[in-house]
């Protein structure tokens, strides 16, 4: 009986590992390939932000918790504790995926919510983002992309509410 149970357990291990062998958090962050980290700046006054990834593609970022994935490794929900003028608040984000890309994300920050919907260009990166923020619709186009030698964007211009800014990022890859 022990031998039989051991064989069942050994057969189950590869299937369990296969189910969680690939996460799509790199795609969530508008990149592809064996990305180790993304360092972003120019993100609406937030300063520099660093996101790291495991070799399996799972995102690791300070303050990120409550990650819920579907059976294919696509992130469905995340939570983040953020500091604001009124103190600390929990921000919950839910994601909707379409053809391997995040089509929209809904962000609930306690006293309000907003939904961001993305359109993509021929290279598969966002061409624009429209945001419904408590009844106000804001359209944000992304232009003037520059790419690294692996095809991931490292610079783009963003126009929001009449203000243009440049977003840049450095990407480190696993070898």
Coordinates of C-alpha atoms in Angstrom, one line a residue:
X1 CA 0.0 0.0 0.0
X2 CA 2.8 2.4 0.9
X3 CA 4.5 1.7 -2.5
X4 CA 1.2 2.4 -4.3
X5 CA 0.7 5.8 -2.5
X6 CA 4.3 6.7 -3.2
X7 CA 3.8 6.1 -6.9
X8 CA 0.7 8.2 -6.9
X9 CA 2.5 11.0 -5.1
X10 CA 5.4 10.9 -7.6
X11 CA 3.0 11.0 -10.5
X12 CA 1.2 14.0 -9.1
X13 CA 4.3 16.1 -8.6
X14 CA 5.0 16.8 -12.3
X15 CA 1.4 17.8 -12.9
X16 CA 1.4 20.1 -9.9
X17 CA 4.7 21.7 -10.9
X18 CA 3.4 22.1 -14.5
X19 CA 0.3 23.9 -13.4
X20 CA 2.4 26.6 -11.6
X21 CA 5.5 26.6 -13.8
X22 CA 4.6 29.8 -15.7
X23 CA 3.2 33.0 -14.4
X24 CA 2.2 35.9 -16.8
X25 CA 3.2 38.8 -14.5
X26 CA 5.9 39.9 -17.0
X27 CA 3.2 40.3 -19.7
X28 CA 1.1 42.2 -17.1
X29 CA 4.1 44.7 -17.0
X30 CA 4.2 45.0 -20.8
X31 CA 7.3 42.9 -21.4
X32 CA 8.3 39.5 -22.8
X33 CA 11.2 37.2 -22.3
X34 CA 13.2 36.1 -19.3
X35 CA 12.9 39.4 -17.4
X36 CA 14.6 39.6 -14.0
X37 CA 13.6 43.1 -13.1
X38 CA 12.1 46.3 -14.4
X39 CA 13.1 49.7 -13.0
X40 CA 10.6 52.4 -14.0
X41 CA 10.7 56.1 -13.6
X42 CA 8.4 59.0 -14.8
X43 CA 5.3 57.2 -13.5
X44 CA 3.2 60.3 -12.5
X45 CA 5.4 61.5 -9.7
X46 CA 5.9 58.2 -8.0
X47 CA 9.7 58.2 -8.3
X48 CA 11.6 55.1 -9.2
X49 CA 9.8 51.8 -8.9
X50 CA 11.5 48.4 -9.1
X51 CA 9.6 45.2 -9.8
X52 CA 11.5 41.8 -9.8
X53 CA 10.4 38.5 -11.2
X54 CA 11.2 34.9 -10.5
X55 CA 12.5 32.7 -13.4
X56 CA 8.9 31.4 -13.6
X57 CA 7.6 35.0 -14.3
X58 CA 6.0 35.7 -10.9
X59 CA 6.1 39.3 -9.9
X60 CA 7.7 40.4 -6.6
X61 CA 7.2 44.0 -5.4
X62 CA 7.3 45.6 -2.0
X63 CA 3.8 45.9 -0.5
X64 CA 2.2 43.5 -3.0
X65 CA 0.0 40.8 -1.4
X66 CA -3.2 38.8 -1.9
X67 CA -2.2 37.6 -5.3
X68 CA -4.8 35.3 -6.9
X69 CA -4.0 33.5 -10.2
X70 CA -6.2 31.4 -12.5
X71 CA -5.2 27.9 -13.5
X72 CA -3.1 29.2 -16.4
X73 CA -0.9 31.5 -14.3
X74 CA -2.7 34.8 -15.2
X75 CA -3.0 37.2 -12.3
X76 CA -6.7 37.9 -11.4
X77 CA -6.4 40.0 -8.3
X78 CA -3.8 41.8 -6.2
X79 CA -3.7 43.9 -3.1
X80 CA -1.2 46.6 -2.1
X81 CA -1.0 48.7 1.0
X82 CA -0.3 52.3 0.0
X83 CA 0.4 55.5 1.9
X84 CA -1.7 58.5 1.2
X85 CA -2.5 61.9 2.7
X86 CA -5.1 60.3 5.0
X87 CA -2.7 57.5 6.0
X88 CA -2.4 53.9 4.9
X89 CA -5.1 52.3 2.7
X90 CA -5.6 49.0 1.0
X91 CA -5.8 49.1 -2.8
X92 CA -7.4 46.0 -4.6
X93 CA -6.9 45.5 -8.3
X94 CA -8.7 43.0 -10.5
X95 CA -7.5 42.2 -14.0
X96 CA -9.3 41.1 -17.2
X97 CA -7.1 39.4 -19.8
X98 CA -7.7 39.0 -23.5
X99 CA -5.3 37.2 -25.9
X100 CA -2.5 37.2 -23.4
X101 CA -2.7 40.9 -22.6
X102 CA -4.4 42.8 -19.8
X103 CA -7.4 44.4 -21.4
X104 CA -8.6 46.2 -18.3
X105 CA -7.9 46.6 -14.6
X106 CA -10.3 47.8 -12.0
X107 CA -8.7 49.5 -9.0
X108 CA -10.7 49.9 -5.7
X109 CA -9.0 52.2 -3.2
X110 CA -11.6 52.2 -0.5
X111 CA -13.2 55.6 -1.0
X112 CA -13.5 55.2 -4.7
X113 CA -12.7 53.1 -7.7
X114 CA -11.4 53.4 -11.3
X115 CA -11.2 51.2 -14.3
X116 CA -8.4 51.4 -16.9
X117 CA -9.0 49.9 -20.4
X118 CA -6.1 49.4 -22.8
X119 CA -5.9 49.4 -26.6
X120 CA -2.8 47.9 -28.2
X121 CA -0.7 48.8 -31.3
X122 CA 0.7 46.4 -33.9
X123 CA 3.7 45.6 -31.6
X124 CA 1.4 44.5 -28.9
X125 CA 2.1 47.4 -26.5
X126 CA -0.5 49.8 -25.2
X127 CA -1.4 52.5 -27.7
X128 CA -3.7 54.2 -25.2
X129 CA -5.4 53.8 -21.9
X130 CA -8.8 55.2 -21.1
X131 CA -9.7 55.6 -17.4
X132 CA -13.0 56.0 -15.8
X133 CA -12.2 57.6 -12.5
X134 CA -15.4 58.0 -10.5
X135 CA -17.4 59.1 -13.5
X136 CA -14.6 61.2 -15.2
X137 CA -13.3 59.7 -18.4
X138 CA -9.6 60.4 -19.1
X139 CA -7.9 59.3 -22.4
X140 CA -4.1 58.7 -22.2
X141 CA -2.3 58.0 -25.4
X142 CA 1.2 56.4 -25.4
X143 CA 3.6 57.5 -28.3
X144 CA 7.2 57.7 -29.3
X145 CA 8.2 54.2 -28.1
X146 CA 11.8 53.2 -28.0
X147 CA 12.7 49.5 -27.6
X148 CA 15.7 47.5 -26.3
X149 CA 17.4 44.8 -28.4
X150 CA 14.9 42.2 -27.1
X151 CA 11.8 44.2 -28.3
X152 CA 10.6 45.5 -24.9
X153 CA 9.9 49.2 -24.6
X154 CA 12.3 51.3 -22.6
X155 CA 10.9 54.8 -23.2
X156 CA 7.6 56.2 -24.2
X157 CA 5.7 59.5 -24.1
X158 CA 2.5 59.8 -22.2
X159 CA 0.0 62.6 -22.5
X160 CA -2.5 63.0 -19.6
X161 CA -4.8 65.9 -19.0
X162 CA -2.8 68.2 -21.3
X163 CA 0.5 67.3 -19.7
X164 CA 3.1 65.3 -21.6
X165 CA 5.8 63.3 -19.8
X166 CA 8.3 60.6 -20.6
X167 CA 8.3 57.2 -18.9
X168 CA 11.5 55.3 -19.0
X169 CA 12.5 51.9 -17.7
X170 CA 15.6 49.7 -17.4
X171 CA 15.1 46.0 -17.9
X172 CA 17.5 43.3 -16.6
X173 CA 17.2 39.8 -18.0
X174 CA 18.0 36.3 -16.8
X175 CA 20.8 34.8 -18.9

